[in-house]
Coordinates of N, CA and C in Angstrom, one line a residue:
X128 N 24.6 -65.6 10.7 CA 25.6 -65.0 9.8 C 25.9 -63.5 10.3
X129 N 24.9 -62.7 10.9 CA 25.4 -61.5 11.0 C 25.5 -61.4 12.8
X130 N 26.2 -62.7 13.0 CA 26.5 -62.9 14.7 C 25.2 -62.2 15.8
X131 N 24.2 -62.2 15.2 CA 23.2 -62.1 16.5 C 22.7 -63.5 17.3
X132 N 23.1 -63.9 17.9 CA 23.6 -65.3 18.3 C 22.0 -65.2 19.3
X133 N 21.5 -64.6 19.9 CA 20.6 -64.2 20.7 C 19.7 -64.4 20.5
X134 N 19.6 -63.7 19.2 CA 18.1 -64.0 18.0 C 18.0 -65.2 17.4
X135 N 19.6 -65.8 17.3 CA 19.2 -67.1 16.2 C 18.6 -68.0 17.6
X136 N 19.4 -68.1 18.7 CA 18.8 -69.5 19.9 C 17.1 -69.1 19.6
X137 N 16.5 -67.9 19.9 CA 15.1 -68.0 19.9 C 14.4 -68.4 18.9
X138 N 14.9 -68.3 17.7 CA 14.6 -69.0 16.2 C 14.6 -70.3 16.0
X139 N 15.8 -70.8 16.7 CA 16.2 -72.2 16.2 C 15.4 -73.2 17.1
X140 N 15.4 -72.3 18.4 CA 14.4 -73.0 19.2 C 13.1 -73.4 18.9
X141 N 12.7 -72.3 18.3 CA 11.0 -72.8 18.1 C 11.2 -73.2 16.8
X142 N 12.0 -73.4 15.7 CA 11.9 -74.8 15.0 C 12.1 -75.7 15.4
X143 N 13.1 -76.3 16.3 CA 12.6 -77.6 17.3 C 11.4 -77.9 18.2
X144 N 10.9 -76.9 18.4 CA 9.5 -77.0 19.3 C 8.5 -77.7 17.9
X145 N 8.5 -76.4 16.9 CA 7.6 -77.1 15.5 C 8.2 -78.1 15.1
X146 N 9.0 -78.7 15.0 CA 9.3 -80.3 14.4 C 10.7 -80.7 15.3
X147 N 10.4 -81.6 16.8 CA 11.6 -81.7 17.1 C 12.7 -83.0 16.6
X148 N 12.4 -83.1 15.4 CA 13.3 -84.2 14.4 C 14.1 -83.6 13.5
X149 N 14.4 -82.0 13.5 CA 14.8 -81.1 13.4 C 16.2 -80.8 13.5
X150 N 17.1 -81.6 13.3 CA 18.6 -81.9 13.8 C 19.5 -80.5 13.3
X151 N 19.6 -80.0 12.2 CA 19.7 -78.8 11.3 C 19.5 -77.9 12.7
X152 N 18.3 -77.7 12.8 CA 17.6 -76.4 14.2 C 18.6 -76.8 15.1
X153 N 18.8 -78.0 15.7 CA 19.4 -78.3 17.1 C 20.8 -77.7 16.9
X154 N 21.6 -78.5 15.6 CA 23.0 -77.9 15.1 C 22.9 -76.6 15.6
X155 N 22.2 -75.7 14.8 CA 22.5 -74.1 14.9 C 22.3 -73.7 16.3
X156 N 21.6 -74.2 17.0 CA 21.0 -73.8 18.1 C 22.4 -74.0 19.0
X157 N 22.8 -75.2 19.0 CA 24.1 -75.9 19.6 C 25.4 -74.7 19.3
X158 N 25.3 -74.6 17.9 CA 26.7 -73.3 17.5 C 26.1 -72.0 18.2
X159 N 25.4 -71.3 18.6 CA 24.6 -70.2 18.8 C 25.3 -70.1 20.1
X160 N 24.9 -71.4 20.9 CA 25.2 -71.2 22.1 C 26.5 -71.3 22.6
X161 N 27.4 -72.3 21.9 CA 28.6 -72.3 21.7 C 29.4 -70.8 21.9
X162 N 28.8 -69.8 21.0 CA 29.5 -68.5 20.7 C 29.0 -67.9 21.8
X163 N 28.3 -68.3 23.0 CA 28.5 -67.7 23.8 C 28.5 -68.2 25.2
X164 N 28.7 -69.4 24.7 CA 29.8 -69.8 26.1 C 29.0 -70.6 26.8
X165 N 27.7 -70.9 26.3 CA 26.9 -71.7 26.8 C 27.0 -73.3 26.6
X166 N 28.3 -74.0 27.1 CA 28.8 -74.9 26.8 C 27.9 -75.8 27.1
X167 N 26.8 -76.1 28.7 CA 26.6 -77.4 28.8 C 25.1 -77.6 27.7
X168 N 24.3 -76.4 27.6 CA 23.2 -76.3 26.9 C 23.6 -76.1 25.3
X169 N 24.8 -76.5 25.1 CA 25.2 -76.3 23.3 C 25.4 -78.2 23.3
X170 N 25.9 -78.4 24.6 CA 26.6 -80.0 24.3 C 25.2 -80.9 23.9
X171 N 24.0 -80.7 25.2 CA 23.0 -81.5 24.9 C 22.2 -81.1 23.3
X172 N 22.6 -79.8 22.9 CA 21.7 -79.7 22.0 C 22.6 -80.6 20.8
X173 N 24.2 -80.5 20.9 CA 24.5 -81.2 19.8 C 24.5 -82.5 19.5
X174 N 23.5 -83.2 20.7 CA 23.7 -84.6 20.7 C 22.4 -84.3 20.1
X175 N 21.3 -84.0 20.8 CA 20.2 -84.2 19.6 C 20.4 -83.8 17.7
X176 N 21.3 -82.8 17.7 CA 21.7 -82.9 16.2 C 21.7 -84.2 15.7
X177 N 22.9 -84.6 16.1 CA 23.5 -85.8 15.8 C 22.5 -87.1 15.9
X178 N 21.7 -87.1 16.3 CA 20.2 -88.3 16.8 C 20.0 -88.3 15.3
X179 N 19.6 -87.0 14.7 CA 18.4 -86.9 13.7 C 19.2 -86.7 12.3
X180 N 21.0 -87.2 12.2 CA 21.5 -87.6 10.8 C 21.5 -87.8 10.1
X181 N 20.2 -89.0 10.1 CA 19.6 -89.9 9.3 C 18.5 -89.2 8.1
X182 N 17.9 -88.0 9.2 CA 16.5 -87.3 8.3 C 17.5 -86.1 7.6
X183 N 18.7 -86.1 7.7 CA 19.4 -84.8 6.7 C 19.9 -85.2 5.4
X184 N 20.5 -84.3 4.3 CA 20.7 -84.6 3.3 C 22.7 -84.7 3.2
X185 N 22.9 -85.3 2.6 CA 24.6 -84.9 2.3 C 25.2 -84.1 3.2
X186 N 24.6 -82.7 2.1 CA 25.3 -81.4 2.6 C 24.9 -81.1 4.1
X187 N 23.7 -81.1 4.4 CA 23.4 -80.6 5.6 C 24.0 -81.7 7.0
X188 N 24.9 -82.7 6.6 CA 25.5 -84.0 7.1 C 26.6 -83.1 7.6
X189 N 27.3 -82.9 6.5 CA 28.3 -82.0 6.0 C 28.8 -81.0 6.9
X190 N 28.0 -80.1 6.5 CA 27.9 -78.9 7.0 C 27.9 -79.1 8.9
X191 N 27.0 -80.1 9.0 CA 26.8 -80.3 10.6 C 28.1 -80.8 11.1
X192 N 28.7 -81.6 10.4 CA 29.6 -82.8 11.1 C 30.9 -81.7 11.1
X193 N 31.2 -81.2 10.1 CA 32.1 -80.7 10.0 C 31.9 -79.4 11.1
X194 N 30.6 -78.6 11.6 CA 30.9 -77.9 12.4 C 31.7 -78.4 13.8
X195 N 30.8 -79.5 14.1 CA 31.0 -80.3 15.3 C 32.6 -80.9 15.8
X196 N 33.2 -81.2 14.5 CA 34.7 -81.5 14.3 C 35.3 -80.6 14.9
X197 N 35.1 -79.3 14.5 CA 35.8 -78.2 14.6 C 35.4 -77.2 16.2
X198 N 34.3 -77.2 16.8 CA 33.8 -76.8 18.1 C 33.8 -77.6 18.9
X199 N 33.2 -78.8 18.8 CA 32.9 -79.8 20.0 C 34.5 -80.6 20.3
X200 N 34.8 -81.2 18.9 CA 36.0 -82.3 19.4 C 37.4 -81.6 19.2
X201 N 36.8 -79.8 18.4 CA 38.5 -79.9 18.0 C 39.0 -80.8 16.7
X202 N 38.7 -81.6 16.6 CA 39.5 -82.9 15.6 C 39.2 -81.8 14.0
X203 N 40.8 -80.5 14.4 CA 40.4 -79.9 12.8 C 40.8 -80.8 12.1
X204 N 41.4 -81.7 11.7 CA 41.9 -82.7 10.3 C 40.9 -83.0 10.3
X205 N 39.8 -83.6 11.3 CA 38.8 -84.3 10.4 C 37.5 -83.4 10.3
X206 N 37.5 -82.0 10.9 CA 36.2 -80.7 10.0 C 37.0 -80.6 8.6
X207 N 38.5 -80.2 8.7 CA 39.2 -80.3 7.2 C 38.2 -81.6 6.1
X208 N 38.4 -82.4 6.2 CA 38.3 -83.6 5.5 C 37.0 -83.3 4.9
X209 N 36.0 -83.0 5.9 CA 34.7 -82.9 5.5 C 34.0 -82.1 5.2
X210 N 34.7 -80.9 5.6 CA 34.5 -79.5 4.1 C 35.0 -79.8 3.3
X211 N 36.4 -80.8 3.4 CA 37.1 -81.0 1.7 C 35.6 -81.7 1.3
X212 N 35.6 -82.5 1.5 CA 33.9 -83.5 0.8 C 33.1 -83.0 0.5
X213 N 32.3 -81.9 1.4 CA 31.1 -80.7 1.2 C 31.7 -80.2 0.0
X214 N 33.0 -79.4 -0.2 CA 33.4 -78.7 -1.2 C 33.5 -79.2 -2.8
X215 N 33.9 -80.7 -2.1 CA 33.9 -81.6 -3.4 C 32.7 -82.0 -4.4
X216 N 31.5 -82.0 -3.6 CA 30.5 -82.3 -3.9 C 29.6 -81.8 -3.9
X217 N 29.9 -80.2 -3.5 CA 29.0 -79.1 -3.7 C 29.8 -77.7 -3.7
X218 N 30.3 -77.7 -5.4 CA 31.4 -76.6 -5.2 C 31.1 -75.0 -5.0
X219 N 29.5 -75.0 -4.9 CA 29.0 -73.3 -5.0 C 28.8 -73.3 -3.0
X220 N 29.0 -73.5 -2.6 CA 28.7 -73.7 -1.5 C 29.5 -72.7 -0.4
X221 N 29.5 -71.5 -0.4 CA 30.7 -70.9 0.3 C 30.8 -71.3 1.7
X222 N 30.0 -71.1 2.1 CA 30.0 -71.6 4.0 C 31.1 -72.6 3.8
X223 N 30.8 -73.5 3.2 CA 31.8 -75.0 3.1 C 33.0 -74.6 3.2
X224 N 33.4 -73.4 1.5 CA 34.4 -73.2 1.3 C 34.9 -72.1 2.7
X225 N 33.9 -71.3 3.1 CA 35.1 -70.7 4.2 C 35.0 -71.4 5.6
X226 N 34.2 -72.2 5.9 CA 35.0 -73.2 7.0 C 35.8 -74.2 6.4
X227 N 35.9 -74.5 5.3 CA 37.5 -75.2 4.8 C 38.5 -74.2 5.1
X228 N 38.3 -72.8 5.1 CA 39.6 -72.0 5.0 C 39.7 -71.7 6.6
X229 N 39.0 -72.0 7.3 CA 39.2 -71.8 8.8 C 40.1 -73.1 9.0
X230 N 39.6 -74.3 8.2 CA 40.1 -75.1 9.2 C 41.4 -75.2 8.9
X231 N 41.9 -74.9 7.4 CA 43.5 -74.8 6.8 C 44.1 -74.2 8.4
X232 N 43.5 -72.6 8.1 CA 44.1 -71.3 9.1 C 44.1 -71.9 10.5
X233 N 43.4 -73.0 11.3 CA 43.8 -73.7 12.2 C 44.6 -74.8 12.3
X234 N 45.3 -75.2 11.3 CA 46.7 -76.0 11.1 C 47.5 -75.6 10.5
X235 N 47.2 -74.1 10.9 CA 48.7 -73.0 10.1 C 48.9 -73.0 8.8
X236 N 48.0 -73.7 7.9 CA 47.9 -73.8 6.5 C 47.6 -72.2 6.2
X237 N 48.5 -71.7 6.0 CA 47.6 -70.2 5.7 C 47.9 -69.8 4.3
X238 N 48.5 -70.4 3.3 CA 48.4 -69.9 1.8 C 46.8 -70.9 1.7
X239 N 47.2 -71.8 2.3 CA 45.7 -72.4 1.9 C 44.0 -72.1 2.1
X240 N 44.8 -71.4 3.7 CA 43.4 -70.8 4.1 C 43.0 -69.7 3.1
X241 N 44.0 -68.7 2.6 CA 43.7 -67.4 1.3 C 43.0 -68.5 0.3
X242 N 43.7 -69.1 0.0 CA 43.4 -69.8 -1.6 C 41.4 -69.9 -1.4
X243 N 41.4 -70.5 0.0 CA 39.7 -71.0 -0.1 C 39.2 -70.2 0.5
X244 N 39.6 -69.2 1.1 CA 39.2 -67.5 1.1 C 38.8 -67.0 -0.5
X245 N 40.0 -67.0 -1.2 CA 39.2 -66.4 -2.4 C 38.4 -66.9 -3.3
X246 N 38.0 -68.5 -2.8 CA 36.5 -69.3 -3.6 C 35.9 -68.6 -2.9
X247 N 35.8 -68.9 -1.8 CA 34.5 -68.2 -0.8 C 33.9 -67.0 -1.4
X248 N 34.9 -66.0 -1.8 CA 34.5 -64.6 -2.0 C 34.3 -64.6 -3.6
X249 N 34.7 -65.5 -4.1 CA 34.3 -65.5 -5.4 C 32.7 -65.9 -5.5
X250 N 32.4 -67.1 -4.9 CA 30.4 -66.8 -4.8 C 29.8 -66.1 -4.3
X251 N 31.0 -65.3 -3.2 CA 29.9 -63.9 -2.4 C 30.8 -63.5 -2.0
X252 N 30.8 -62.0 -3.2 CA 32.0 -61.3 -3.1 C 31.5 -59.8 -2.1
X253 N 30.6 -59.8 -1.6 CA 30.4 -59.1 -1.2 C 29.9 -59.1 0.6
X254 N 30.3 -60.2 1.0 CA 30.2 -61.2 2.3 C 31.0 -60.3 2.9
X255 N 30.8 -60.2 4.1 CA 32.0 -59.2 5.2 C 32.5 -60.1 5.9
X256 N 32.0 -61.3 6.4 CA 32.9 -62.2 7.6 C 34.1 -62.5 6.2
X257 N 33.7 -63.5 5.1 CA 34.4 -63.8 3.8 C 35.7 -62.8 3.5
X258 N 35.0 -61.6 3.3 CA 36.0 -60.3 3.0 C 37.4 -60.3 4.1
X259 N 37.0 -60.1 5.6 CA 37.4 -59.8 7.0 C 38.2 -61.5 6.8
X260 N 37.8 -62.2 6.7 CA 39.0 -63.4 7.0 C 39.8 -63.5 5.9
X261 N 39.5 -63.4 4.8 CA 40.6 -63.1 3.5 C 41.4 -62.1 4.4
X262 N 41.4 -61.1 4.8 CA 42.5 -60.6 5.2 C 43.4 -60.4 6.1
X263 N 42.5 -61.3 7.0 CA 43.4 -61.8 8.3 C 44.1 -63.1 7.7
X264 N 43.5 -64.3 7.0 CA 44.8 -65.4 6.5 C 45.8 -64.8 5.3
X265 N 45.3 -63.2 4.8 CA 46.5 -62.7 3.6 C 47.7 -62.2 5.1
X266 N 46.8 -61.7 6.0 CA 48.1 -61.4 7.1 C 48.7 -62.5 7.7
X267 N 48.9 -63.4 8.1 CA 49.2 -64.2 8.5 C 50.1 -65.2 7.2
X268 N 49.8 -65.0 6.5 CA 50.6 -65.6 5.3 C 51.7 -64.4 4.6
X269 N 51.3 -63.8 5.5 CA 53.2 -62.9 4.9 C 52.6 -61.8 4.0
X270 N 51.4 -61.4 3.2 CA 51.3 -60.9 2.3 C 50.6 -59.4 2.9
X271 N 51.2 -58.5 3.2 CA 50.7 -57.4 4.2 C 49.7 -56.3 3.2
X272 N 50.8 -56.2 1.8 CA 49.7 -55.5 1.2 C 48.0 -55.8 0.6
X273 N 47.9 -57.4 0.6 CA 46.8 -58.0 0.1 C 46.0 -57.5 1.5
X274 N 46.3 -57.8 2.8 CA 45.6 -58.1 4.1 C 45.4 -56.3 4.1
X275 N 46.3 -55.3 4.1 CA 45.9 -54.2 4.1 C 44.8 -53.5 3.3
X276 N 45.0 -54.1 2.0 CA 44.2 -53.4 0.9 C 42.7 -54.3 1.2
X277 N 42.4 -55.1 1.6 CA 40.8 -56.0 2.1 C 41.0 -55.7 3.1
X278 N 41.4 -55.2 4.5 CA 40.5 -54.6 5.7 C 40.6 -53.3 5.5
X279 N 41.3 -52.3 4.6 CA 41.2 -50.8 4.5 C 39.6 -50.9 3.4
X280 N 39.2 -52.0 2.5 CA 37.9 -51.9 2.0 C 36.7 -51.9 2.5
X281 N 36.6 -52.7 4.0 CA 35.6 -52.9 4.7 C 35.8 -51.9 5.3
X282 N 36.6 -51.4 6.2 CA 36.5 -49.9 6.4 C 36.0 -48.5 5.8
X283 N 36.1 -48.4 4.9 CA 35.8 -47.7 3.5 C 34.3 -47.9 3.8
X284 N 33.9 -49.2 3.1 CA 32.6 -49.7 2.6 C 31.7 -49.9 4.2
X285 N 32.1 -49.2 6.0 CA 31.5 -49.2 7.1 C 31.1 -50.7 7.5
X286 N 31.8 -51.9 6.9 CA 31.5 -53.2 7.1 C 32.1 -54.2 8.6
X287 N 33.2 -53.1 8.7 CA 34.9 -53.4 9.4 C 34.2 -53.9 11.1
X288 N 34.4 -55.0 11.1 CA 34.3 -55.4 12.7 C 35.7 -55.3 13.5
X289 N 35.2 -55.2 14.6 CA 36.6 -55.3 15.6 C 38.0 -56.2 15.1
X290 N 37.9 -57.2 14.2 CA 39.0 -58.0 14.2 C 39.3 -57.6 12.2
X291 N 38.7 -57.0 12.0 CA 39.3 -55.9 10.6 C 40.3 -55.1 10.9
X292 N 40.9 -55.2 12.2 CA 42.0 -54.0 12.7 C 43.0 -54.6 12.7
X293 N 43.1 -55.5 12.7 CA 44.1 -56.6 12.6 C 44.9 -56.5 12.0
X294 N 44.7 -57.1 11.0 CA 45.5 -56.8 9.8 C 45.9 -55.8 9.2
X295 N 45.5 -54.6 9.7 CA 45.8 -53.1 9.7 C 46.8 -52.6 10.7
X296 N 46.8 -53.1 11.5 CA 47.5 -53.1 12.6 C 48.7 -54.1 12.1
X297 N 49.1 -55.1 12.3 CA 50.4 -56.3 12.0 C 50.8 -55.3 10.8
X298 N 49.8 -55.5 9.7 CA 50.8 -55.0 8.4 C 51.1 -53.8 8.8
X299 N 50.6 -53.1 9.6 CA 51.9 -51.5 9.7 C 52.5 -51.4 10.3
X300 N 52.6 -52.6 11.3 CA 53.8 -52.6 12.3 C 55.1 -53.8 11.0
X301 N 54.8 -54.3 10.7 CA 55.5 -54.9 9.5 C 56.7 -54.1 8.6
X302 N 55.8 -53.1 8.3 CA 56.2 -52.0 7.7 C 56.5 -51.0 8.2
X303 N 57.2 -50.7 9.0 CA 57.6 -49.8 10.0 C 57.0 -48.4 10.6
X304 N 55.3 -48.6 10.4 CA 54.8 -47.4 10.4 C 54.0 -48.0 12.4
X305 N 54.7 -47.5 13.2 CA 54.3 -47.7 14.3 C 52.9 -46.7 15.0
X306 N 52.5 -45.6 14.5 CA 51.6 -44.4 14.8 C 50.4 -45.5 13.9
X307 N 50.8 -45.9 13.0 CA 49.3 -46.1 11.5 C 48.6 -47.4 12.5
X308 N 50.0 -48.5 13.4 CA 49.5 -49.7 14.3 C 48.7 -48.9 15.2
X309 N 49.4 -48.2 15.6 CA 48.3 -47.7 16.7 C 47.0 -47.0 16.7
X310 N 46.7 -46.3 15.7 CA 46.1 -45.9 15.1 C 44.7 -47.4 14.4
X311 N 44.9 -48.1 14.1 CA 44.4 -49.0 13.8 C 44.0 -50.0 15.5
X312 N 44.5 -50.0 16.1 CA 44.3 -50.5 17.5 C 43.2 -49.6 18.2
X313 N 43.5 -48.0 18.3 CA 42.3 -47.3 18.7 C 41.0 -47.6 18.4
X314 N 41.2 -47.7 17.0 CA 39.6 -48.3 16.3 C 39.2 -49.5 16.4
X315 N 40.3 -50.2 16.8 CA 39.7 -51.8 17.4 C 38.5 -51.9 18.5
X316 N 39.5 -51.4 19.1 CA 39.1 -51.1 20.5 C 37.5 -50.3 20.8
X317 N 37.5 -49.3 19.7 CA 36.7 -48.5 19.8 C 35.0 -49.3 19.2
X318 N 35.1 -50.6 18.5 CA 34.4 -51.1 18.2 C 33.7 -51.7 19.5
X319 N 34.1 -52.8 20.0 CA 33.0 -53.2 20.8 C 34.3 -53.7 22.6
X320 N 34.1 -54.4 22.9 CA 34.3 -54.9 24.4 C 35.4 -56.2 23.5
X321 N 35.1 -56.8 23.1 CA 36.0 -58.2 22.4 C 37.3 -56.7 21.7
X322 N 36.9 -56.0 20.9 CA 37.8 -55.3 20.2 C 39.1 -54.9 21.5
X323 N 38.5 -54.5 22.5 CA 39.0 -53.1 23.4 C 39.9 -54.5 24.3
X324 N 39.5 -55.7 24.6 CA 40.6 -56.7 24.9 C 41.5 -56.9 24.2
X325 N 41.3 -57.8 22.4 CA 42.8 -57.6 21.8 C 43.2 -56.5 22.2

């Protein structure tokens, strides 16, 4: 959750070493590596996920299959479907609820992706990825001052990652303030190596 992707492979790893029936460990281990590009050693781990389905519950079905929809095959309609299910059947669940709002925001559904942005932040209103994507799908859905007023808060509140500039950026080029875009770009950039590309 707080993207140290580094630290979780060495964690997740040695829960598969302590129980390698562990499909949950393998999952995360597989997304970990994913996020950094480590495609052939994310694929084999996601097949062992997938082995040990059987020893998971619902949600953690859920949660798994639905990641894999959306990283491995792509097939967002069917990660959609199965966070709609997760969400259906476990409505406190935010993770659920904000990879349902990714997968909307990846079929251009973007009033929808806000809508399940603001469950998400309603069980954890204080979440910064939660916060940070409410205002990238309020930008993208036309609504400049919602997307302005949620990434000018995580700025405020020192939470603001590289892609909190975003929406600071679009909505003030929107609004004809071209110095405030750029201005908002500097600090992108100034954030990390991913920021300084956009």
């Amino acid at each position: 959750a707080a993207g140290k992707n580094k630290e979780a492979i060495e964690f997740f790893t040695k829960a598969t070493q302590i129980d390698p029936t562990f499909g949950r460990a393998y999952g995360g281990l597989a997304v970990s590596l994913t996020r950094l590009g480590r495609t052939k050693e994310a694929e084999e781990n996601w097949q062992e996920a997938l082995q040990y389905l059987d020893k998971m519950s619902d949600r953690e079905k859920y949660r798994l299959l639905g990641m894999y929809y959306s990283v491995v095959t792509r097939n967002i309609k069917t990660a959609r479907d199965t966070y709609k299910t997760l969400v259906d059947q476990y409505p406190a669940d935010g993770a659920g609820h904000n990879n349902l709002a990714v997968s909307y925001f990846n079929l251009r559904e973007f009033d929808k992706a806000v809508s399940e942005a603001q469950i998400a932040l309603q069980i954890y209103p204080n979440n910064a990825l939660y916060r940070s994507n409410n205002a990238l799908y309020a930008m993208y859905a036309g609504n400049f001052q919602v997307a302005t007023e949620q990434a000018s808060k995580l700025v405020a509140d020192g939470t603001a990652s590289y892609d909190t500039y975003l929406p600071l950026a679009i909505s003030a080029i929107a609004n004809g303030k071209p110095d405030a875009a750029r201005d908002a770009y500097k600090k992108m950039a100034a954030e990390d190596s991913t920021g300084a590309s956009l």
